[in-house]
Amino acid sequence: MMDKLWLWSLRYGTVFLVSCLAVMFWYSANKSVVIMAEYERRGRENLNELTQEILDRKKQYEFIVVVNPAHGGSNLGNVVNGLQEKDITLAVGIFLEELAQGSDIGIFVIRKDDMDISTESRAQLIEAVEPDILLDLHINADPENERTFGTSVIYNEDFYANHITNAELADTIERQLVTEIRGKANGIFPDREDKYPLLQTCQVPGVSIEMGYLTNGAEAALLGREDYQRKLAQGLYQGILQVREEMSK
């Protein structure tokens, strides 16, 4: 009799435990969905405000640049050697925006905080404000070869405007960036595999810049330093100045 009671208790206890775990997982999953929705709502509100700010201030500037620090919030990007791609792209974007203060170039950074913003929301802002150029900032990784390092710039080969092709834009940006950081240029490449969605959806002159490799220990150490991030921003800014000159001809 005692054995049967023990067996039934074990069975019901197991069912109860499994049920509790299921409820906990369900609650956790739904809570994550709610949190993600809130982050995205904040991201959309941030972009709505930024879109209106750019439209209101557009006449103040001779040249408008939208900078997209890739990833953000729960989207970490590449995470290697204790560094997160989303943090580096954000830092470089903020430093780049600072460089244009007081000039007739308006540089606007899509993501100024660590928040989730969908690709669709970013694309809507770009299409609404129609900047002269778009710079989409990324950090690369090559898990199969830790010796890989250097910068590369990706472009949409099907679209160009204002007397400059995206390939020419990419080449100018890479040359100026590599000169500033004294780095290695891996070249410019068309986005034929659609890996960079903003390049495919936004009909403005734009490029995606892979500013280095987190999987390379030496380059990762540089990418994590503020002074190097400022150099990256300076190189990009010099590229913007050169592109502006070319587009004004």
mmCIF file of C-alpha atoms in Angstrom:
data_model
loop_
_atom_site.group_PDB
_atom_site.id
_atom_site.type_symbol
_atom_site.label_atom_id
_atom_site.label_comp_id
_atom_site.label_asym_id
_atom_site.label_seq_id
_atom_site.Cartn_x
_atom_site.Cartn_y
_atom_site.Cartn_z
ATOM 1 C CA MET A 1 0.000 0.000 0.000
ATOM 2 C CA MET A 2 2.789 2.411 0.945
ATOM 3 C CA ASP A 3 4.624 1.566 -2.285
ATOM 4 C CA LYS A 4 1.544 2.453 -4.344
ATOM 5 C CA LEU A 5 1.076 5.737 -2.474
ATOM 6 C CA TRP A 6 4.731 6.574 -3.012
ATOM 7 C CA LEU A 7 4.463 5.739 -6.722
ATOM 8 C CA TRP A 8 1.345 7.873 -7.192
ATOM 9 C CA SER A 9 2.953 10.726 -5.261
ATOM 10 C CA LEU A 10 6.017 10.515 -7.476
ATOM 11 C CA ARG A 11 3.913 10.557 -10.634
ATOM 12 C CA TYR A 12 1.748 13.496 -9.572
ATOM 13 C CA GLY A 13 4.798 15.331 -8.226
ATOM 14 C CA THR A 14 6.544 14.921 -11.572
ATOM 15 C CA VAL A 15 3.482 16.140 -13.474
ATOM 16 C CA PHE A 16 3.191 19.121 -11.134
ATOM 17 C CA LEU A 17 6.895 19.980 -11.538
ATOM 18 C CA VAL A 18 6.738 19.724 -15.341
ATOM 19 C CA SER A 19 3.624 21.916 -15.366
ATOM 20 C CA CYS A 20 5.324 24.549 -13.239
ATOM 21 C CA LEU A 21 8.367 24.553 -15.485
ATOM 22 C CA ALA A 22 6.156 24.872 -18.562
ATOM 23 C CA VAL A 23 4.359 27.848 -17.037
ATOM 24 C CA MET A 24 7.678 29.449 -16.111
ATOM 25 C CA PHE A 25 9.062 29.031 -19.644
ATOM 26 C CA TRP A 26 5.812 30.350 -21.141
ATOM 27 C CA TYR A 27 5.880 33.377 -18.862
ATOM 28 C CA SER A 28 9.552 34.007 -19.577
ATOM 29 C CA ALA A 29 9.062 33.751 -23.336
ATOM 30 C CA ASN A 30 6.050 36.030 -23.312
ATOM 31 C CA LYS A 31 7.806 38.496 -21.051
ATOM 32 C CA SER A 32 10.711 38.586 -23.523
ATOM 33 C CA VAL A 33 8.282 39.270 -26.364
ATOM 34 C CA VAL A 34 6.719 42.118 -24.390
ATOM 35 C CA ILE A 35 10.144 43.598 -23.583
ATOM 36 C CA MET A 36 11.227 43.322 -27.238
ATOM 37 C CA ALA A 37 8.003 45.015 -28.333
ATOM 38 C CA GLU A 38 8.644 47.840 -25.883
ATOM 39 C CA TYR A 39 12.231 48.270 -27.104
ATOM 40 C CA GLU A 40 11.027 48.385 -30.715
ATOM 41 C CA ARG A 41 8.283 50.883 -29.794
ATOM 42 C CA ARG A 42 10.912 53.117 -28.211
ATOM 43 C CA GLY A 43 13.054 52.680 -31.302
ATOM 44 C CA ARG A 44 10.213 53.730 -33.609
ATOM 45 C CA GLU A 45 9.408 56.755 -31.444
ATOM 46 C CA ASN A 46 13.085 57.729 -31.474
ATOM 47 C CA LEU A 47 13.156 57.541 -35.276
ATOM 48 C CA ASN A 48 9.902 59.481 -35.627
ATOM 49 C CA GLU A 49 11.431 62.314 -33.628
ATOM 50 C CA LEU A 50 14.717 62.115 -35.524
ATOM 51 C CA THR A 51 12.948 62.065 -38.896
ATOM 52 C CA GLN A 52 11.078 65.253 -38.032
ATOM 53 C CA GLU A 53 14.252 66.869 -36.674
ATOM 54 C CA ILE A 54 16.154 66.187 -39.920
ATOM 55 C CA LEU A 55 13.280 67.456 -42.073
ATOM 56 C CA ASP A 56 12.996 70.606 -39.950
ATOM 57 C CA ARG A 57 16.744 71.301 -40.092
ATOM 58 C CA LYS A 58 17.439 70.232 -43.655
ATOM 59 C CA LYS A 59 17.626 73.795 -44.984
ATOM 60 C CA GLN A 60 20.390 74.609 -42.487
ATOM 61 C CA TYR A 61 22.850 72.310 -44.219
ATOM 62 C CA GLU A 62 24.427 72.056 -47.633
ATOM 63 C CA PHE A 63 24.969 68.314 -47.287
ATOM 64 C CA ILE A 64 23.045 65.703 -45.286
ATOM 65 C CA VAL A 65 24.510 62.383 -44.125
ATOM 66 C CA VAL A 66 22.561 59.659 -42.312
ATOM 67 C CA VAL A 67 24.732 57.263 -40.321
ATOM 68 C CA ASN A 68 23.377 53.862 -39.308
ATOM 69 C CA PRO A 69 25.265 52.173 -36.441
ATOM 70 C CA ALA A 70 24.294 48.582 -37.165
ATOM 71 C CA HIS A 71 22.522 46.378 -34.596
ATOM 72 C CA GLY A 72 21.562 47.585 -31.095
ATOM 73 C CA GLY A 73 19.568 46.396 -28.094
ATOM 74 C CA SER A 74 19.076 42.639 -28.181
ATOM 75 C CA ASN A 75 20.792 42.489 -31.586
ATOM 76 C CA LEU A 76 24.417 42.387 -30.500
ATOM 77 C CA GLY A 77 25.979 41.807 -33.893
ATOM 78 C CA ASN A 78 29.317 39.993 -33.772
ATOM 79 C CA VAL A 79 30.501 39.258 -30.225
ATOM 80 C CA VAL A 80 34.156 38.241 -29.958
ATOM 81 C CA ASN A 81 37.091 38.899 -27.626
ATOM 82 C CA GLY A 82 34.799 40.516 -25.052
ATOM 83 C CA LEU A 83 33.570 43.133 -27.539
ATOM 84 C CA GLN A 84 30.159 43.660 -29.107
ATOM 85 C CA GLU A 85 29.706 45.010 -32.608
ATOM 86 C CA LYS A 86 26.710 47.142 -31.592
ATOM 87 C CA ASP A 87 28.805 49.108 -29.061
ATOM 88 C CA ILE A 88 31.611 49.912 -31.490
ATOM 89 C CA THR A 89 29.346 51.012 -34.345
ATOM 90 C CA LEU A 90 27.435 53.262 -31.943
ATOM 91 C CA ALA A 91 30.603 54.871 -30.579
ATOM 92 C CA VAL A 92 32.008 55.574 -34.042
ATOM 93 C CA GLY A 93 28.670 56.998 -35.173
ATOM 94 C CA ILE A 94 28.483 59.395 -32.220
ATOM 95 C CA PHE A 95 32.081 60.554 -32.728
ATOM 96 C CA LEU A 96 31.384 61.080 -36.432
ATOM 97 C CA GLU A 97 28.348 63.218 -35.671
ATOM 98 C CA GLU A 98 30.426 65.361 -33.304
ATOM 99 C CA LEU A 99 32.985 66.114 -36.019
ATOM 100 C CA ALA A 100 30.415 67.939 -38.157
ATOM 101 C CA GLN A 101 29.149 70.241 -35.410
ATOM 102 C CA GLY A 102 29.325 73.874 -36.463
ATOM 103 C CA SER A 103 29.764 73.021 -40.151
ATOM 104 C CA ASP A 104 27.350 73.117 -43.069
ATOM 105 C CA ILE A 105 27.286 69.319 -43.136
ATOM 106 C CA GLY A 106 24.468 67.710 -41.176
ATOM 107 C CA ILE A 107 25.389 64.268 -39.881
ATOM 108 C CA PHE A 108 22.526 62.442 -38.176
ATOM 109 C CA VAL A 109 22.979 59.136 -36.358
ATOM 110 C CA ILE A 110 19.986 56.815 -36.490
ATOM 111 C CA ARG A 111 20.728 55.074 -33.188
ATOM 112 C CA LYS A 112 22.083 57.228 -30.373
ATOM 113 C CA ASP A 113 21.368 54.696 -27.631
ATOM 114 C CA ASP A 114 21.500 50.942 -27.160
ATOM 115 C CA MET A 115 18.016 50.159 -28.450
ATOM 116 C CA ASP A 116 16.271 47.750 -30.789
ATOM 117 C CA ILE A 117 15.335 49.384 -34.080
ATOM 118 C CA SER A 118 14.077 47.281 -36.972
ATOM 119 C CA THR A 119 15.592 47.459 -40.426
ATOM 120 C CA GLU A 120 12.187 48.539 -41.722
ATOM 121 C CA SER A 121 12.070 51.524 -39.341
ATOM 122 C CA ARG A 122 15.602 52.555 -40.303
ATOM 123 C CA ALA A 123 14.743 52.313 -44.000
ATOM 124 C CA GLN A 124 11.603 54.411 -43.507
ATOM 125 C CA LEU A 125 13.657 57.212 -41.949
ATOM 126 C CA ILE A 126 16.206 57.154 -44.777
ATOM 127 C CA GLU A 127 13.526 57.197 -47.453
ATOM 128 C CA ALA A 128 11.654 60.015 -45.689
ATOM 129 C CA VAL A 129 14.616 62.386 -45.304
ATOM 130 C CA GLU A 130 16.446 61.505 -48.570
ATOM 131 C CA PRO A 131 19.992 62.221 -47.374
ATOM 132 C CA ASP A 132 22.806 62.968 -49.797
ATOM 133 C CA ILE A 133 24.565 59.799 -48.637
ATOM 134 C CA LEU A 134 24.051 56.902 -46.222
ATOM 135 C CA LEU A 135 26.873 55.339 -44.206
ATOM 136 C CA ASP A 136 25.982 51.947 -42.705
ATOM 137 C CA LEU A 137 28.545 50.989 -40.020
ATOM 138 C CA HIS A 138 29.523 47.393 -39.258
ATOM 139 C CA ILE A 139 32.299 45.335 -37.654
ATOM 140 C CA ASN A 140 33.310 42.082 -39.328
ATOM 141 C CA ALA A 141 34.272 38.616 -38.081
ATOM 142 C CA ASP A 142 35.957 35.579 -39.626
ATOM 143 C CA PRO A 143 35.725 32.591 -37.235
ATOM 144 C CA GLU A 144 37.547 30.359 -39.724
ATOM 145 C CA ASN A 145 40.660 32.543 -39.915
ATOM 146 C CA GLU A 146 41.630 34.698 -36.953
ATOM 147 C CA ARG A 147 44.432 36.276 -38.980
ATOM 148 C CA THR A 148 41.973 38.075 -41.284
ATOM 149 C CA PHE A 149 41.938 41.830 -40.693
ATOM 150 C CA GLY A 150 41.316 45.119 -42.471
ATOM 151 C CA THR A 151 38.436 47.187 -43.785
ATOM 152 C CA SER A 152 36.079 46.686 -46.708
ATOM 153 C CA VAL A 153 33.221 48.700 -48.153
ATOM 154 C CA ILE A 154 30.106 47.223 -49.745
ATOM 155 C CA TYR A 155 27.823 48.983 -52.207
ATOM 156 C CA ASN A 156 24.699 48.520 -54.328
ATOM 157 C CA GLU A 157 25.848 48.383 -57.943
ATOM 158 C CA ASP A 158 22.329 48.906 -59.337
ATOM 159 C CA PHE A 159 21.795 52.460 -58.108
ATOM 160 C CA TYR A 160 23.609 55.763 -58.253
ATOM 161 C CA ALA A 161 22.783 59.466 -58.157
ATOM 162 C CA ASN A 162 24.315 62.928 -58.031
ATOM 163 C CA HIS A 163 27.096 62.212 -60.533
ATOM 164 C CA ILE A 164 28.765 59.538 -58.416
ATOM 165 C CA THR A 165 28.246 55.786 -58.471
ATOM 166 C CA ASN A 166 28.044 53.770 -55.289
ATOM 167 C CA ALA A 167 31.276 52.065 -56.338
ATOM 168 C CA GLU A 168 33.004 55.461 -56.522
ATOM 169 C CA LEU A 169 31.466 56.393 -53.176
ATOM 170 C CA ALA A 170 32.752 53.152 -51.643
ATOM 171 C CA ASP A 171 36.242 53.661 -53.064
ATOM 172 C CA THR A 172 36.482 57.217 -51.725
ATOM 173 C CA ILE A 173 35.296 56.245 -48.258
ATOM 174 C CA GLU A 174 37.673 53.295 -48.022
ATOM 175 C CA ARG A 175 40.689 55.276 -49.216
ATOM 176 C CA GLN A 176 40.146 58.047 -46.675
ATOM 177 C CA LEU A 177 39.365 55.630 -43.849
ATOM 178 C CA VAL A 178 42.426 53.452 -44.422
ATOM 179 C CA THR A 179 44.665 56.501 -44.759
ATOM 180 C CA GLU A 180 43.510 57.844 -41.382
ATOM 181 C CA ILE A 181 43.878 54.611 -39.436
ATOM 182 C CA ARG A 182 46.917 53.425 -41.421
ATOM 183 C CA GLY A 183 45.137 50.150 -41.941
ATOM 184 C CA LYS A 184 44.680 47.514 -44.591
ATOM 185 C CA ALA A 185 42.157 47.972 -47.399
ATOM 186 C CA ASN A 186 40.489 44.699 -48.351
ATOM 187 C CA GLY A 187 38.643 46.359 -51.232
ATOM 188 C CA ILE A 188 35.156 47.389 -52.275
ATOM 189 C CA PHE A 189 32.493 44.820 -53.161
ATOM 190 C CA PRO A 190 28.976 44.863 -54.642
ATOM 191 C CA ASP A 191 26.264 43.469 -52.376
ATOM 192 C CA ARG A 192 25.233 40.697 -54.749
ATOM 193 C CA GLU A 193 24.058 38.376 -51.960
ATOM 194 C CA ASP A 194 21.779 41.010 -50.350
ATOM 195 C CA LYS A 195 23.557 40.800 -46.992
ATOM 196 C CA TYR A 196 23.106 44.514 -46.329
ATOM 197 C CA PRO A 197 19.363 45.221 -46.476
ATOM 198 C CA LEU A 198 19.568 49.012 -46.240
ATOM 199 C CA LEU A 199 21.612 49.104 -49.432
ATOM 200 C CA GLN A 200 18.905 47.150 -51.217
ATOM 201 C CA THR A 201 15.848 48.998 -49.905
ATOM 202 C CA CYS A 202 16.986 52.637 -49.769
ATOM 203 C CA GLN A 203 17.320 54.456 -53.072
ATOM 204 C CA VAL A 204 19.980 56.912 -51.930
ATOM 205 C CA PRO A 205 23.747 56.861 -52.487
ATOM 206 C CA GLY A 206 25.039 54.648 -49.706
ATOM 207 C CA VAL A 207 27.630 52.125 -48.581
ATOM 208 C CA SER A 208 28.113 49.644 -45.761
ATOM 209 C CA ILE A 209 31.512 49.860 -44.091
ATOM 210 C CA GLU A 210 33.114 46.868 -42.365
ATOM 211 C CA MET A 211 35.593 48.715 -40.142
ATOM 212 C CA GLY A 212 37.632 45.753 -38.981
ATOM 213 C CA TYR A 213 37.563 42.201 -37.600
ATOM 214 C CA LEU A 214 36.723 41.304 -34.019
ATOM 215 C CA THR A 215 38.096 37.805 -34.595
ATOM 216 C CA ASN A 216 41.599 39.204 -35.109
ATOM 217 C CA GLY A 217 43.042 39.739 -31.642
ATOM 218 C CA ALA A 218 45.246 42.696 -32.537
ATOM 219 C CA GLU A 219 42.534 44.494 -34.512
ATOM 220 C CA ALA A 220 39.921 43.748 -31.849
ATOM 221 C CA ALA A 221 42.161 45.413 -29.258
ATOM 222 C CA LEU A 222 42.249 48.526 -31.440
ATOM 223 C CA LEU A 223 38.513 48.505 -32.153
ATOM 224 C CA GLY A 224 37.783 48.512 -28.434
ATOM 225 C CA ARG A 225 39.802 51.682 -27.819
ATOM 226 C CA GLU A 226 38.161 55.115 -27.841
ATOM 227 C CA ASP A 227 41.115 56.807 -29.535
ATOM 228 C CA TYR A 228 40.949 54.293 -32.399
ATOM 229 C CA GLN A 229 37.173 54.683 -32.670
ATOM 230 C CA ARG A 230 37.731 58.424 -33.010
ATOM 231 C CA LYS A 231 40.273 57.760 -35.768
ATOM 232 C CA LEU A 232 37.703 55.640 -37.591
ATOM 233 C CA ALA A 233 35.232 58.505 -37.299
ATOM 234 C CA GLN A 234 37.841 60.972 -38.560
ATOM 235 C CA GLY A 235 38.585 58.774 -41.565
ATOM 236 C CA LEU A 236 34.902 58.511 -42.393
ATOM 237 C CA TYR A 237 34.530 62.276 -42.035
ATOM 238 C CA GLN A 238 37.390 62.894 -44.450
ATOM 239 C CA GLY A 239 35.642 60.525 -46.825
ATOM 240 C CA ILE A 240 32.419 62.506 -46.494
ATOM 241 C CA LEU A 241 34.266 65.747 -47.309
ATOM 242 C CA GLN A 242 35.822 64.174 -50.388
ATOM 243 C CA VAL A 243 32.522 62.688 -51.547
ATOM 244 C CA ARG A 244 30.779 66.025 -51.081
ATOM 245 C CA GLU A 245 33.381 67.686 -53.272
ATOM 246 C CA GLU A 246 32.984 65.043 -55.968
ATOM 247 C CA MET A 247 29.181 65.243 -55.904
ATOM 248 C CA SER A 248 29.218 69.041 -56.196
ATOM 249 C CA LYS A 249 31.116 68.994 -59.499
#
